[in-house]
Tab-separated table of C-alpha atoms in Angstrom:
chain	number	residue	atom	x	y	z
B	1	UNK	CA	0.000	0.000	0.000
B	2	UNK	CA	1.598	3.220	-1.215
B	3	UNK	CA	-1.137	5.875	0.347
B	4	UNK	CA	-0.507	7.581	3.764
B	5	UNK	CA	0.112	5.692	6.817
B	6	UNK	CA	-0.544	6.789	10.535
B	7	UNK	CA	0.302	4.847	14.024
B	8	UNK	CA	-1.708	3.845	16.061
B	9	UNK	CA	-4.651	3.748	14.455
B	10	UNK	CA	-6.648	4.585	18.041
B	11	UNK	CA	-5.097	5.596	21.391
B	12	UNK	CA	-6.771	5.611	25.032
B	13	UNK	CA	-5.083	7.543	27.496
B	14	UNK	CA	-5.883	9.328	30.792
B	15	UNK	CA	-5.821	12.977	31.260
B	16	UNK	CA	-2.498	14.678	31.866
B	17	UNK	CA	-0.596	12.057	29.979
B	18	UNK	CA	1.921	12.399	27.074
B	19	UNK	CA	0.824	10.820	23.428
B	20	UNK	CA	2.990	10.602	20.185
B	21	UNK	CA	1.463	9.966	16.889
B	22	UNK	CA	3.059	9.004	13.778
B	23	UNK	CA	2.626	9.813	9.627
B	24	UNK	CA	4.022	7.887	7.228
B	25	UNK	CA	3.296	10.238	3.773
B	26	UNK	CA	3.478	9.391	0.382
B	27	UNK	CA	6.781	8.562	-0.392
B	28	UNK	CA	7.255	11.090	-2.996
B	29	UNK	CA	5.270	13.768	-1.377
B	30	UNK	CA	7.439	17.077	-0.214
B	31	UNK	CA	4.460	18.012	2.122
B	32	UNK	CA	3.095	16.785	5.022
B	33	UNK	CA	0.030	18.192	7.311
B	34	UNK	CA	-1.829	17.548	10.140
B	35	UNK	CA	-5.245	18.188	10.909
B	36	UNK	CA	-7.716	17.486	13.688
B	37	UNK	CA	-11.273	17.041	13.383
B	38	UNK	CA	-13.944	16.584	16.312
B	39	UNK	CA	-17.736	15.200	16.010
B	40	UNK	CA	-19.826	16.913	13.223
B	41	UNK	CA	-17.353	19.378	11.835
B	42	UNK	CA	-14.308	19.325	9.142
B	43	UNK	CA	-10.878	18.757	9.375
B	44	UNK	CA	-9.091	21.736	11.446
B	45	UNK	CA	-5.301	22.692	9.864
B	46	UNK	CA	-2.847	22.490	12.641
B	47	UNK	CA	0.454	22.701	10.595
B	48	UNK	CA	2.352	21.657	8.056
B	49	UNK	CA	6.088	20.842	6.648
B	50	UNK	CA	7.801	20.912	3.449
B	51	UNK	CA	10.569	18.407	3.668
B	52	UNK	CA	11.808	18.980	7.121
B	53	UNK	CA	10.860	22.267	7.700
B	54	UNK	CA	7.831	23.353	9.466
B	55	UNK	CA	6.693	26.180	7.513
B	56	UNK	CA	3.263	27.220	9.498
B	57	UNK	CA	1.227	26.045	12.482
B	58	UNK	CA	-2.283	26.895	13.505
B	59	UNK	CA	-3.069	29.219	16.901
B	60	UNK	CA	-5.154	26.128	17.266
B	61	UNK	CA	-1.656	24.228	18.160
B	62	UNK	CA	-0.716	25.262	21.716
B	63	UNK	CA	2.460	24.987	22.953
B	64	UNK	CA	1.198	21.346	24.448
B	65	UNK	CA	1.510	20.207	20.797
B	66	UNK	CA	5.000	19.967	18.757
B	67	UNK	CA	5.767	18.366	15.579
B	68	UNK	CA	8.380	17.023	13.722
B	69	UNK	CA	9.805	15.733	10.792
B	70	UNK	CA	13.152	15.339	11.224
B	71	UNK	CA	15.037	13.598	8.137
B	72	UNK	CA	11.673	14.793	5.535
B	73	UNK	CA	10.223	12.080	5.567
B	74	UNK	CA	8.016	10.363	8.610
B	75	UNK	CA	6.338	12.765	11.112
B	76	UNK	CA	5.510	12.901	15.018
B	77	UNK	CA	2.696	14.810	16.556
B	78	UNK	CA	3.095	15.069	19.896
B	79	UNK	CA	0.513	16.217	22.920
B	80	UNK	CA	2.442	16.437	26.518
B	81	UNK	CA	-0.118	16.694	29.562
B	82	UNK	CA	-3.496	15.938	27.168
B	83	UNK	CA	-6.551	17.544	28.494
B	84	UNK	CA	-10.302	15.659	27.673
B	85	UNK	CA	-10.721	18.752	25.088
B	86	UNK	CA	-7.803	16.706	22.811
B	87	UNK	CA	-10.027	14.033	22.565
B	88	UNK	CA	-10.841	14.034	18.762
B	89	UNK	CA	-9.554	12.085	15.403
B	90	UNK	CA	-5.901	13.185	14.364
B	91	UNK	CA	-5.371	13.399	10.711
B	92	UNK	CA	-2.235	13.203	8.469
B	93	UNK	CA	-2.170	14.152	4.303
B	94	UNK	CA	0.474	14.472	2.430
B	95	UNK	CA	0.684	16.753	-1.279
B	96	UNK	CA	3.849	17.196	-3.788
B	97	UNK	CA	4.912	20.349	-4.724
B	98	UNK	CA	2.866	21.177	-7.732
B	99	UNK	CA	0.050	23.905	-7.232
B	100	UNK	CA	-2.824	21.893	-7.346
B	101	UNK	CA	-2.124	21.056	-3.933
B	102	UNK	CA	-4.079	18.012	-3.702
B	103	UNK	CA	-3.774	16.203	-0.536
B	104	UNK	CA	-4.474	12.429	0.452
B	105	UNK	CA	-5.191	11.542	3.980
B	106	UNK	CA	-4.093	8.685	6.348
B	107	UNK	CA	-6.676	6.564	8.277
B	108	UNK	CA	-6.622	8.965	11.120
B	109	UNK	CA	-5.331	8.433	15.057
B	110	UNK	CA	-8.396	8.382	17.365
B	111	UNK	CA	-7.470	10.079	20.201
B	112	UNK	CA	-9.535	9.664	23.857
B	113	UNK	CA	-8.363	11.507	26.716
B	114	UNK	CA	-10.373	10.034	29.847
K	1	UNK	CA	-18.529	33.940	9.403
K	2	UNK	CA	-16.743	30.575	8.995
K	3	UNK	CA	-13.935	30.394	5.704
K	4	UNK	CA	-15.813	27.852	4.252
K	5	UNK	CA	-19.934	26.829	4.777
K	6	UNK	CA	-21.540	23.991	3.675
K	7	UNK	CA	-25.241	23.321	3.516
K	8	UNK	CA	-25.521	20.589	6.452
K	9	UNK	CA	-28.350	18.643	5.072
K	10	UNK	CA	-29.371	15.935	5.680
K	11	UNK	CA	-30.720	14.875	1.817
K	12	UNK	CA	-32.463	11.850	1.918
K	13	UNK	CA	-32.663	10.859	-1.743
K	14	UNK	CA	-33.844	8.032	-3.577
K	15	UNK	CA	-31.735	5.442	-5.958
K	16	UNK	CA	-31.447	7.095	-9.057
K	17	UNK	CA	-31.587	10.730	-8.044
K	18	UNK	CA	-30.146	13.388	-8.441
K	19	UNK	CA	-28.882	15.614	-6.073
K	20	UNK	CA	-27.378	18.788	-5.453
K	21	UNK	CA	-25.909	21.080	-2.699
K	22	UNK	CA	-23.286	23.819	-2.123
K	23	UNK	CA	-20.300	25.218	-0.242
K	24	UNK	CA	-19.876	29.115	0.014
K	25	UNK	CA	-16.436	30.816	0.712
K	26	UNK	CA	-15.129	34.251	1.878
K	27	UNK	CA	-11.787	34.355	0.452
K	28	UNK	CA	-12.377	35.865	-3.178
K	29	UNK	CA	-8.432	34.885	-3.363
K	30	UNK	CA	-8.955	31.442	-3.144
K	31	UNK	CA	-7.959	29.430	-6.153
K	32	UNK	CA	-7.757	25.739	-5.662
K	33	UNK	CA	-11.561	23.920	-4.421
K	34	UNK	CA	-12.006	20.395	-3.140
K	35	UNK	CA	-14.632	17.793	-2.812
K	36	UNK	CA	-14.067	14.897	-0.338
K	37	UNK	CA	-15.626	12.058	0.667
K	38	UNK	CA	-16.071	10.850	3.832
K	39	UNK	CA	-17.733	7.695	5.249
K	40	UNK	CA	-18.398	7.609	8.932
K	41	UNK	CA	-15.442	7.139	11.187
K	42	UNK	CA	-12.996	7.287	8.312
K	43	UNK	CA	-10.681	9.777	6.252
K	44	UNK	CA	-11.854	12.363	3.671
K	45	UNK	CA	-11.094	10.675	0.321
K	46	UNK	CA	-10.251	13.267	-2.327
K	47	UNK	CA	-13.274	13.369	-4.420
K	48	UNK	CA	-12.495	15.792	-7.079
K	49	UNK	CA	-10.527	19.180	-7.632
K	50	UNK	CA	-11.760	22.442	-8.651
K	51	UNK	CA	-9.725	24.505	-10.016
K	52	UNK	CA	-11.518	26.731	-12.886
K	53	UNK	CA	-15.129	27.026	-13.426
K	54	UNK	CA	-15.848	23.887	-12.747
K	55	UNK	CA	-15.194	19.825	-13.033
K	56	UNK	CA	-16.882	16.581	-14.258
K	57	UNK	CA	-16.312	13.354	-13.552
K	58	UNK	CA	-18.820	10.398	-14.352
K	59	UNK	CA	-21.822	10.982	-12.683
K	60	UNK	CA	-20.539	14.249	-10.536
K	61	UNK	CA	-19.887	17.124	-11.685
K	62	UNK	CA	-18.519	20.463	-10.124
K	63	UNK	CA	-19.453	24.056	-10.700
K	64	UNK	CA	-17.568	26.842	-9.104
K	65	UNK	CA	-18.893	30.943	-9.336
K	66	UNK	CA	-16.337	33.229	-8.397
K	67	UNK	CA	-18.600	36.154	-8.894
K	68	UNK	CA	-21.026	34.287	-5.956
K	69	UNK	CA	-18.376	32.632	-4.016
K	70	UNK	CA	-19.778	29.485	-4.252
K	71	UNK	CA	-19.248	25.899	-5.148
K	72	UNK	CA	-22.000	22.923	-6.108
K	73	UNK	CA	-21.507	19.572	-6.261
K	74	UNK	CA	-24.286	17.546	-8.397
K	75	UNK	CA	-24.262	13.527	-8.031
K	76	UNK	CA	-26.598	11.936	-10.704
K	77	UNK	CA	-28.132	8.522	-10.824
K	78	UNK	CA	-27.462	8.239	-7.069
K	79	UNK	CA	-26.065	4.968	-5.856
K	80	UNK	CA	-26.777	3.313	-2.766
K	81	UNK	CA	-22.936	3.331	-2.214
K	82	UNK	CA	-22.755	7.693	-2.657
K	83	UNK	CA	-24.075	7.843	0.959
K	84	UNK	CA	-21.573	9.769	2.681
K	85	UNK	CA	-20.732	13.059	4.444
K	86	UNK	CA	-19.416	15.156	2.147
K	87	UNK	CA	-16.793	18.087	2.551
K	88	UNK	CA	-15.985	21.053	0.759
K	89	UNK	CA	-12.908	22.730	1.218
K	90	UNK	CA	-10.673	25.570	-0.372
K	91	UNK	CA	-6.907	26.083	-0.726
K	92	UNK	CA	-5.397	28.746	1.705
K	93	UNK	CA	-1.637	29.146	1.148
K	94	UNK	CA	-1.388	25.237	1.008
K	95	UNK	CA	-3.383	24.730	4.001
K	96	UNK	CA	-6.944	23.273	3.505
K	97	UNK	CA	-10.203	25.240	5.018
K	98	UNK	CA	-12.841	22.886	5.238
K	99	UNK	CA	-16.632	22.877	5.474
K	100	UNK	CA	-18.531	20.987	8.159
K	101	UNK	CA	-19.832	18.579	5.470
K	102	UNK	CA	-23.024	17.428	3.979
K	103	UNK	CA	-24.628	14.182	4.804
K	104	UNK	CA	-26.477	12.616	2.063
K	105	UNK	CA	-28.415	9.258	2.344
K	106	UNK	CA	-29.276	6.991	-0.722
K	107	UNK	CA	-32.240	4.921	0.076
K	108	UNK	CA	-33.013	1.898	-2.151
C-alpha cells in the first residue's frame, strides 16, 4: 500500500498524559500536514512541513503540541499533559509540490483523553 | 462567518436521483476547491478538484462561481454506495479550510 500511513490507528489515554502519533506520507510527497477534526465538523489545519521544515502552524496548536519531521520524511505529533478537550480524530495528508495542492489523507489516530 | 460553509443537510434521496448542494467561501483569493468524501469514522477521500469554473467526472460534476463565491456539487443517478458526508474545502496558502460537510443518504 503506497497511500498515507498513521500509528496507532486509536489511542486511550488518561488525562495529563503524554501521546505521540506518527505519519508515514506518500513517499514522494514534499508536504506533510496535520489536521484534527472533532464530532460533526471538518478537518481543522494544525500545521504543516515541506521536507523537514515546518513552515506554518495553527493558533489552534498550543504549545502542548510539537511536531516534527526530522530527516523529511516520517512525522511525530506530539501532545504532553493531554486535556479531555484533545479528545478528537488526528489526521495526516500528504501533497507534492505542484500547485494543485491536492492532498491524500491517512486513516486517522483516534485520540480519547479520559 | 466561517472560511468555508456547507449546507448541512441531511438529503435523503432516492436510488437514481439526483442531487445537489453547495459550499460558500469568503476568500475571493482562493484558487484551488475540493470535494471529499467521507464515510463515517474514516478519512476524507479526495473526491475531485476544482480549479476553474468547474469539473466533471462520471456521474458528478462540479461548478464553481467566483462572482457568488460558491461551489455545487451535483451527483446523478445516485447509488446506494454515494451515501456519505461530504466536505468542501478551499486552498489557503497550502493549508486546507474545510466545510462541516453534507450528509447525504441513498435509500433503495
Amino acid at each position: 500500500d503506497t497511500g498515507v500511513s498513521q500509528d496507532p490507528r486509536h489511542k486511550i489515554t488518561k488525562r495529563g498524559q503524554n501521546v505521540t502519533f506518527r505519519c508515514d506520507p506518500i513517499s514522494e510527497h514534499n508536504r506533510l500536514y496535520w489536521y484534527r477534526q472533532t464530532l460533526g465538523q471538518g478537518p481543522e489545519f494544525l500545521t504543516y512541513f515541506q521536507n523537514e521544515a515546518q513552515l506554518e502552524k495553527s493558533r489552534l496548536l498550543s504549545d502542548r503540541f510539537s511536531a516534527e519531521r526530522p530527516k523529511g520524511s516520517f512525522s511525530t505529533l506530539e501532545i504532553q499533559r493531554t486535556e479531555q478537550g484533545d479528545s478528537a480524530m488526528y489526521l495526516c495528508a500528504s501533497s507534492g509540490l505542484a500547485e494543485d495542492n491536492e492532498q491524500f489523507f491517512g486513516p486517522g489516530t483516534r485520540l480519547t483523553v479520559l | 462567518r466561517k472560511e468555508v460553509e456547507q449546507d448541512p443537510g441531511p438529503f435523503n434521496v432516492p436510488e437514481g436521483a439526483t442531487v445537489a448542494f453547495n459550499c460558500t467561501y469568503s476568500n475571493s483569493a482562493s484558487q484551488s476547491f475540493f470535494w471529499y468524501r467521507q464515510d463515517c469514522r474514516k478519512e476524507p477521500k479526495l473526491l475531485m478538484s476544482v480549479y476553474s469554473s468547474g469539473n466533471e467526472d462520471g456521474r458528478f460534476t462540479a461548478q464553481l462561481n467566483r462572482a457568488s463565491q460558491y461551489i455545487s456539487l451535483l451527483i446523478r443517478d445516485s447509488k446506494l454506495s454515494d451515501s456519505a458526508t461530504y466536505l468542501c474545502a478551499r486552498s489557503n496558502d497550502y493549508k486546507l479550510s474545510f466545510g462541516a460537510g453534507t450528509t447525504v443518504t441513498v435509500r433503495a
